[in-house]
Amino acid sequence: MIRILFLFIVFFSIELFGRSDVEAINLSLQSLQSEESLLDTAVLDNTLDRYRGTISPLYKRYQSTTDELERVKAKFADAGIPPFFALIPYAESKFNPSSHGYGTAGLWQFTKQSARNFGLSVTKKNDERLNIDRSTEAAIRYIKYLKNEFGNWYLADFAYAMGEGTLRRMIQKNGSDKMSVLLKDPHFPSGAKAHFAKTLLLDAKIHYSKKDEEIRGE
């Protein structure tokens, strides 16, 4: 019975994403230190499927912002952080440095307090959340802090999207920090789920997709 279920998940995943897409997603998951692959958890499969339709416009935005993204990626590479994280602004702000949300601003959608906690000036005359370089440097400090706090990269991303306290409570409640367990929790914030799914799908397409590498001539 278990073997039949596994084969069904394998078939469903390949049909849903295409064989090369499954490989690309798994490589992205590996870069985040996940011990689970796409085929290990149906909940991740379903989560990604829900947001696949959002990737085309985000990818078009990526194609029009490659110069700016290279500046961001270079900083993350120097800091030893997976390239996945350089793509967070597409999920958070559609890579718009002037973006404003509910109490948040900039590429990384920092709140005023979080921005100040990680070294940015936020005043009426000078809001460094809107500065690509300064805000990216603050994001790097924050993401490295989260990695140290939670121990691996995918948990650092979950914490970035939902907040440290929310993630700690969720891990404690479930008695596990496995991706599949946390994503099954009905109280996993929908915004954090969208953030993770969009960034993962975009990372797989940009950095690990064979088709995309062929288009870029790699």
PDB file of C-alpha atoms in Angstrom:
ATOM      1  CA  MET A   1       0.000   0.000   0.000  1.00  0.00           C
ATOM      2  CA  ILE A   2       2.819   2.396   0.903  1.00  0.00           C
ATOM      3  CA  ARG A   3       4.621   1.577  -2.359  1.00  0.00           C
ATOM      4  CA  ILE A   4       1.445   2.246  -4.368  1.00  0.00           C
ATOM      5  CA  LEU A   5       0.973   5.577  -2.599  1.00  0.00           C
ATOM      6  CA  PHE A   6       4.598   6.532  -3.269  1.00  0.00           C
ATOM      7  CA  LEU A   7       4.290   5.663  -6.962  1.00  0.00           C
ATOM      8  CA  PHE A   8       1.107   7.715  -7.167  1.00  0.00           C
ATOM      9  CA  ILE A   9       2.867  10.753  -5.660  1.00  0.00           C
ATOM     10  CA  VAL A  10       5.785  10.314  -8.073  1.00  0.00           C
ATOM     11  CA  PHE A  11       3.442  10.099 -11.060  1.00  0.00           C
ATOM     12  CA  PHE A  12       1.316  13.016  -9.864  1.00  0.00           C
ATOM     13  CA  SER A  13       4.348  15.241  -9.287  1.00  0.00           C
ATOM     14  CA  ILE A  14       5.862  14.498 -12.698  1.00  0.00           C
ATOM     15  CA  GLU A  15       2.530  15.122 -14.402  1.00  0.00           C
ATOM     16  CA  LEU A  16       2.028  18.334 -12.468  1.00  0.00           C
ATOM     17  CA  PHE A  17       5.438  19.907 -12.913  1.00  0.00           C
ATOM     18  CA  GLY A  18       7.231  17.985 -15.649  1.00  0.00           C
ATOM     19  CA  ARG A  19      10.307  15.848 -14.979  1.00  0.00           C
ATOM     20  CA  SER A  20      12.857  18.678 -15.344  1.00  0.00           C
ATOM     21  CA  ASP A  21      10.755  20.945 -13.133  1.00  0.00           C
ATOM     22  CA  VAL A  22      10.699  18.354 -10.357  1.00  0.00           C
ATOM     23  CA  GLU A  23      14.493  18.107 -10.520  1.00  0.00           C
ATOM     24  CA  ALA A  24      14.830  21.897 -10.411  1.00  0.00           C
ATOM     25  CA  ILE A  25      12.534  22.198  -7.385  1.00  0.00           C
ATOM     26  CA  ASN A  26      14.415  19.456  -5.555  1.00  0.00           C
ATOM     27  CA  LEU A  27      17.728  21.215  -6.204  1.00  0.00           C
ATOM     28  CA  SER A  28      16.247  24.413  -4.803  1.00  0.00           C
ATOM     29  CA  LEU A  29      15.047  22.508  -1.719  1.00  0.00           C
ATOM     30  CA  GLN A  30      18.517  21.003  -1.270  1.00  0.00           C
ATOM     31  CA  SER A  31      20.034  24.484  -1.357  1.00  0.00           C
ATOM     32  CA  LEU A  32      17.771  25.325   1.604  1.00  0.00           C
ATOM     33  CA  GLN A  33      19.051  22.293   3.550  1.00  0.00           C
ATOM     34  CA  SER A  34      15.755  20.428   3.300  1.00  0.00           C
ATOM     35  CA  GLU A  35      16.071  16.686   3.873  1.00  0.00           C
ATOM     36  CA  GLU A  36      12.708  16.282   2.133  1.00  0.00           C
ATOM     37  CA  SER A  37      12.183  16.398  -1.611  1.00  0.00           C
ATOM     38  CA  LEU A  38       9.098  17.322  -3.573  1.00  0.00           C
ATOM     39  CA  LEU A  39       8.209  13.633  -3.796  1.00  0.00           C
ATOM     40  CA  ASP A  40       8.367  13.176  -0.020  1.00  0.00           C
ATOM     41  CA  THR A  41       5.414  15.403   0.771  1.00  0.00           C
ATOM     42  CA  ALA A  42       2.084  15.860  -0.961  1.00  0.00           C
ATOM     43  CA  VAL A  43       1.423  19.041   1.016  1.00  0.00           C
ATOM     44  CA  LEU A  44       4.361  20.796  -0.671  1.00  0.00           C
ATOM     45  CA  ASP A  45       3.153  19.536  -4.043  1.00  0.00           C
ATOM     46  CA  ASN A  46      -0.292  21.027  -3.417  1.00  0.00           C
ATOM     47  CA  THR A  47       1.129  24.279  -2.065  1.00  0.00           C
ATOM     48  CA  LEU A  48       3.311  24.844  -5.111  1.00  0.00           C
ATOM     49  CA  ASP A  49       0.501  23.975  -7.493  1.00  0.00           C
ATOM     50  CA  ARG A  50      -1.661  26.675  -5.914  1.00  0.00           C
ATOM     51  CA  TYR A  51       0.869  29.383  -6.826  1.00  0.00           C
ATOM     52  CA  ARG A  52       2.227  28.164 -10.159  1.00  0.00           C
ATOM     53  CA  GLY A  53       0.010  30.646 -12.025  1.00  0.00           C
ATOM     54  CA  THR A  54       1.692  33.582 -10.305  1.00  0.00           C
ATOM     55  CA  ILE A  55       5.187  32.734 -11.550  1.00  0.00           C
ATOM     56  CA  SER A  56       4.811  33.893 -15.162  1.00  0.00           C
ATOM     57  CA  PRO A  57       4.300  37.598 -14.273  1.00  0.00           C
ATOM     58  CA  LEU A  58       7.031  37.403 -11.621  1.00  0.00           C
ATOM     59  CA  TYR A  59       9.392  35.840 -14.146  1.00  0.00           C
ATOM     60  CA  LYS A  60       8.646  38.653 -16.594  1.00  0.00           C
ATOM     61  CA  ARG A  61       9.469  41.093 -13.818  1.00  0.00           C
ATOM     62  CA  TYR A  62      12.724  39.210 -13.231  1.00  0.00           C
ATOM     63  CA  GLN A  63      13.605  39.549 -16.917  1.00  0.00           C
ATOM     64  CA  SER A  64      13.188  43.335 -16.719  1.00  0.00           C
ATOM     65  CA  THR A  65      15.233  43.700 -13.506  1.00  0.00           C
ATOM     66  CA  THR A  66      18.239  41.466 -14.165  1.00  0.00           C
ATOM     67  CA  ASP A  67      20.771  44.292 -13.720  1.00  0.00           C
ATOM     68  CA  GLU A  68      19.370  45.258 -10.327  1.00  0.00           C
ATOM     69  CA  LEU A  69      19.100  41.618  -9.293  1.00  0.00           C
ATOM     70  CA  GLU A  70      22.757  41.000 -10.117  1.00  0.00           C
ATOM     71  CA  ARG A  71      23.700  43.674  -7.573  1.00  0.00           C
ATOM     72  CA  VAL A  72      21.589  41.892  -4.984  1.00  0.00           C
ATOM     73  CA  LYS A  73      22.845  38.399  -5.881  1.00  0.00           C
ATOM     74  CA  ALA A  74      26.464  39.506  -5.663  1.00  0.00           C
ATOM     75  CA  LYS A  75      25.948  40.651  -2.075  1.00  0.00           C
ATOM     76  CA  PHE A  76      24.276  37.371  -1.129  1.00  0.00           C
ATOM     77  CA  ALA A  77      27.017  35.339  -2.790  1.00  0.00           C
ATOM     78  CA  ASP A  78      29.666  37.273  -0.849  1.00  0.00           C
ATOM     79  CA  ALA A  79      27.728  36.529   2.359  1.00  0.00           C
ATOM     80  CA  GLY A  80      27.505  32.791   1.578  1.00  0.00           C
ATOM     81  CA  ILE A  81      23.713  32.788   1.414  1.00  0.00           C
ATOM     82  CA  PRO A  82      21.853  30.624  -1.150  1.00  0.00           C
ATOM     83  CA  PRO A  83      20.650  32.524  -4.257  1.00  0.00           C
ATOM     84  CA  PHE A  84      17.064  31.592  -3.293  1.00  0.00           C
ATOM     85  CA  PHE A  85      17.071  34.478  -0.823  1.00  0.00           C
ATOM     86  CA  ALA A  86      18.042  37.075  -3.398  1.00  0.00           C
ATOM     87  CA  LEU A  87      14.677  36.368  -5.066  1.00  0.00           C
ATOM     88  CA  ILE A  88      12.582  37.187  -1.991  1.00  0.00           C
ATOM     89  CA  PRO A  89      11.861  40.727  -3.292  1.00  0.00           C
ATOM     90  CA  TYR A  90       9.869  39.303  -6.202  1.00  0.00           C
ATOM     91  CA  ALA A  91       7.470  37.617  -3.778  1.00  0.00           C
ATOM     92  CA  GLU A  92       7.474  40.509  -1.307  1.00  0.00           C
ATOM     93  CA  SER A  93       7.400  43.618  -3.499  1.00  0.00           C
ATOM     94  CA  LYS A  94       7.553  42.451  -7.127  1.00  0.00           C
ATOM     95  CA  PHE A  95      11.113  43.795  -6.968  1.00  0.00           C
ATOM     96  CA  ASN A  96       9.946  47.383  -6.619  1.00  0.00           C
ATOM     97  CA  PRO A  97      12.293  49.444  -4.389  1.00  0.00           C
ATOM     98  CA  SER A  98       9.555  52.056  -3.887  1.00  0.00           C
ATOM     99  CA  SER A  99       6.896  49.564  -2.838  1.00  0.00           C
ATOM    100  CA  HIS A 100       4.875  50.298   0.286  1.00  0.00           C
ATOM    101  CA  GLY A 101       2.739  47.779   2.155  1.00  0.00           C
ATOM    102  CA  TYR A 102       0.836  47.898   5.424  1.00  0.00           C
ATOM    103  CA  GLY A 103       3.566  49.415   7.598  1.00  0.00           C
ATOM    104  CA  THR A 104       6.304  48.011   5.367  1.00  0.00           C
ATOM    105  CA  ALA A 105       8.417  49.411   2.550  1.00  0.00           C
ATOM    106  CA  GLY A 106      11.087  48.699  -0.030  1.00  0.00           C
ATOM    107  CA  LEU A 107      12.319  45.618  -1.852  1.00  0.00           C
ATOM    108  CA  TRP A 108      12.362  43.573   1.328  1.00  0.00           C
ATOM    109  CA  GLN A 109       9.200  45.005   2.898  1.00  0.00           C
ATOM    110  CA  PHE A 110      10.839  45.794   6.209  1.00  0.00           C
ATOM    111  CA  THR A 111       8.770  47.264   9.013  1.00  0.00           C
ATOM    112  CA  LYS A 112      10.277  50.384  10.564  1.00  0.00           C
ATOM    113  CA  GLN A 113      11.359  48.507  13.682  1.00  0.00           C
ATOM    114  CA  SER A 114      12.916  45.562  11.843  1.00  0.00           C
ATOM    115  CA  ALA A 115      14.760  47.964   9.548  1.00  0.00           C
ATOM    116  CA  ARG A 116      16.207  49.846  12.514  1.00  0.00           C
ATOM    117  CA  ASN A 117      17.077  46.601  14.300  1.00  0.00           C
ATOM    118  CA  PHE A 118      19.306  45.666  11.380  1.00  0.00           C
ATOM    119  CA  GLY A 119      21.019  48.968  10.822  1.00  0.00           C
ATOM    120  CA  LEU A 120      18.793  51.072   8.569  1.00  0.00           C
ATOM    121  CA  SER A 121      17.853  54.688   9.071  1.00  0.00           C
ATOM    122  CA  VAL A 122      14.102  55.255   8.833  1.00  0.00           C
ATOM    123  CA  THR A 123      13.144  58.926   9.010  1.00  0.00           C
ATOM    124  CA  LYS A 124      10.884  61.226   7.013  1.00  0.00           C
ATOM    125  CA  LYS A 125      13.909  62.595   5.190  1.00  0.00           C
ATOM    126  CA  ASN A 126      15.817  59.347   4.783  1.00  0.00           C
ATOM    127  CA  ASP A 127      14.109  55.982   4.612  1.00  0.00           C
ATOM    128  CA  GLU A 128      16.862  53.490   3.776  1.00  0.00           C
ATOM    129  CA  ARG A 129      14.305  50.738   3.259  1.00  0.00           C
ATOM    130  CA  LEU A 130      13.901  52.299  -0.202  1.00  0.00           C
ATOM    131  CA  ASN A 131      17.626  52.078  -0.981  1.00  0.00           C
ATOM    132  CA  ILE A 132      18.440  48.870  -2.872  1.00  0.00           C
ATOM    133  CA  ASP A 133      21.988  48.459  -1.555  1.00  0.00           C
ATOM    134  CA  ARG A 134      21.431  49.493   2.053  1.00  0.00           C
ATOM    135  CA  SER A 135      18.196  47.504   2.423  1.00  0.00           C
ATOM    136  CA  THR A 136      19.798  44.426   0.863  1.00  0.00           C
ATOM    137  CA  GLU A 137      22.691  44.617   3.312  1.00  0.00           C
ATOM    138  CA  ALA A 138      20.164  44.783   6.164  1.00  0.00           C
ATOM    139  CA  ALA A 139      18.264  41.822   4.699  1.00  0.00           C
ATOM    140  CA  ILE A 140      21.482  39.817   4.637  1.00  0.00           C
ATOM    141  CA  ARG A 141      22.122  40.598   8.313  1.00  0.00           C
ATOM    142  CA  TYR A 142      18.577  39.595   9.177  1.00  0.00           C
ATOM    143  CA  ILE A 143      18.629  36.355   7.184  1.00  0.00           C
ATOM    144  CA  LYS A 144      21.982  35.318   8.682  1.00  0.00           C
ATOM    145  CA  TYR A 145      20.553  36.029  12.138  1.00  0.00           C
ATOM    146  CA  LEU A 146      17.518  33.834  11.362  1.00  0.00           C
ATOM    147  CA  LYS A 147      19.739  31.034  10.072  1.00  0.00           C
ATOM    148  CA  ASN A 148      21.712  31.114  13.330  1.00  0.00           C
ATOM    149  CA  GLU A 149      18.489  31.116  15.350  1.00  0.00           C
ATOM    150  CA  PHE A 150      16.704  28.252  13.558  1.00  0.00           C
ATOM    151  CA  GLY A 151      19.579  26.180  12.200  1.00  0.00           C
ATOM    152  CA  ASN A 152      18.799  25.837   8.509  1.00  0.00           C
ATOM    153  CA  TRP A 153      17.893  27.931   5.493  1.00  0.00           C
ATOM    154  CA  TYR A 154      14.297  26.906   4.878  1.00  0.00           C
ATOM    155  CA  LEU A 155      13.396  27.702   8.477  1.00  0.00           C
ATOM    156  CA  ALA A 156      15.153  31.049   8.088  1.00  0.00           C
ATOM    157  CA  ASP A 157      12.853  31.773   5.153  1.00  0.00           C
ATOM    158  CA  PHE A 158       9.751  30.672   7.071  1.00  0.00           C
ATOM    159  CA  ALA A 159      10.766  32.982   9.926  1.00  0.00           C
ATOM    160  CA  TYR A 160      11.391  35.863   7.533  1.00  0.00           C
ATOM    161  CA  ALA A 161       7.879  35.490   6.147  1.00  0.00           C
ATOM    162  CA  MET A 162       5.871  34.817   9.315  1.00  0.00           C
ATOM    163  CA  GLY A 163       8.005  36.198  12.138  1.00  0.00           C
ATOM    164  CA  GLU A 164      10.303  34.461  14.588  1.00  0.00           C
ATOM    165  CA  GLY A 165       7.769  34.123  17.398  1.00  0.00           C
ATOM    166  CA  THR A 166       5.115  32.579  15.167  1.00  0.00           C
ATOM    167  CA  LEU A 167       7.551  30.001  13.811  1.00  0.00           C
ATOM    168  CA  ARG A 168       8.870  29.081  17.264  1.00  0.00           C
ATOM    169  CA  ARG A 169       5.320  28.502  18.528  1.00  0.00           C
ATOM    170  CA  MET A 170       4.472  26.407  15.480  1.00  0.00           C
ATOM    171  CA  ILE A 171       7.562  24.214  15.901  1.00  0.00           C
ATOM    172  CA  GLN A 172       6.819  23.747  19.602  1.00  0.00           C
ATOM    173  CA  LYS A 173       3.150  22.911  18.959  1.00  0.00           C
ATOM    174  CA  ASN A 174       3.954  20.325  16.271  1.00  0.00           C
ATOM    175  CA  GLY A 175       7.016  18.888  17.970  1.00  0.00           C
ATOM    176  CA  SER A 176       8.873  19.064  14.672  1.00  0.00           C
ATOM    177  CA  ASP A 177      10.590  21.530  12.371  1.00  0.00           C
ATOM    178  CA  LYS A 178      10.185  19.353   9.252  1.00  0.00           C
ATOM    179  CA  MET A 179       8.884  21.229   6.256  1.00  0.00           C
ATOM    180  CA  SER A 180       6.106  18.728   5.570  1.00  0.00           C
ATOM    181  CA  VAL A 181       4.840  18.890   9.159  1.00  0.00           C
ATOM    182  CA  LEU A 182       4.857  22.673   9.361  1.00  0.00           C
ATOM    183  CA  LEU A 183       3.154  23.179   5.989  1.00  0.00           C
ATOM    184  CA  LYS A 184       0.339  20.843   7.073  1.00  0.00           C
ATOM    185  CA  ASP A 185      -0.423  23.002  10.095  1.00  0.00           C
ATOM    186  CA  PRO A 186      -3.739  24.791   9.373  1.00  0.00           C
ATOM    187  CA  HIS A 187      -2.379  27.851  11.148  1.00  0.00           C
ATOM    188  CA  PHE A 188       0.646  28.215   8.873  1.00  0.00           C
ATOM    189  CA  PRO A 189       0.090  31.815   7.694  1.00  0.00           C
ATOM    190  CA  SER A 190      -1.226  31.984   4.133  1.00  0.00           C
ATOM    191  CA  GLY A 191       1.036  34.941   3.346  1.00  0.00           C
ATOM    192  CA  ALA A 192       4.108  33.002   4.462  1.00  0.00           C
ATOM    193  CA  LYS A 193       3.007  30.001   2.411  1.00  0.00           C
ATOM    194  CA  ALA A 194       2.604  32.190  -0.681  1.00  0.00           C
ATOM    195  CA  HIS A 195       5.995  33.820  -0.030  1.00  0.00           C
ATOM    196  CA  PHE A 196       7.757  30.446   0.218  1.00  0.00           C
ATOM    197  CA  ALA A 197       5.999  28.835  -2.752  1.00  0.00           C
ATOM    198  CA  LYS A 198       6.563  31.773  -5.088  1.00  0.00           C
ATOM    199  CA  THR A 199      10.228  32.131  -4.150  1.00  0.00           C
ATOM    200  CA  LEU A 200      10.860  28.391  -4.427  1.00  0.00           C
ATOM    201  CA  LEU A 201       9.222  28.119  -7.844  1.00  0.00           C
ATOM    202  CA  LEU A 202      11.067  31.182  -9.110  1.00  0.00           C
ATOM    203  CA  ASP A 203      14.378  29.933  -7.716  1.00  0.00           C
ATOM    204  CA  ALA A 204      13.880  26.563  -9.400  1.00  0.00           C
ATOM    205  CA  LYS A 205      13.078  28.202 -12.733  1.00  0.00           C
ATOM    206  CA  ILE A 206      15.880  30.788 -12.685  1.00  0.00           C
ATOM    207  CA  HIS A 207      18.726  28.893 -11.053  1.00  0.00           C
ATOM    208  CA  TYR A 208      18.076  25.178 -11.651  1.00  0.00           C
ATOM    209  CA  SER A 209      15.794  24.731 -14.669  1.00  0.00           C
ATOM    210  CA  LYS A 210      17.528  23.056 -17.623  1.00  0.00           C
ATOM    211  CA  LYS A 211      15.190  24.835 -20.015  1.00  0.00           C
ATOM    212  CA  ASP A 212      16.113  28.210 -18.566  1.00  0.00           C
ATOM    213  CA  GLU A 213      19.811  27.373 -18.722  1.00  0.00           C
ATOM    214  CA  GLU A 214      19.414  26.505 -22.396  1.00  0.00           C
ATOM    215  CA  ILE A 215      17.681  29.834 -23.042  1.00  0.00           C
ATOM    216  CA  ARG A 216      20.555  31.655 -21.326  1.00  0.00           C
ATOM    217  CA  GLY A 217      23.086  29.612 -23.319  1.00  0.00           C
ATOM    218  CA  GLU A 218      24.621  27.940 -20.267  1.00  0.00           C
TER     219      GLU A 218
END
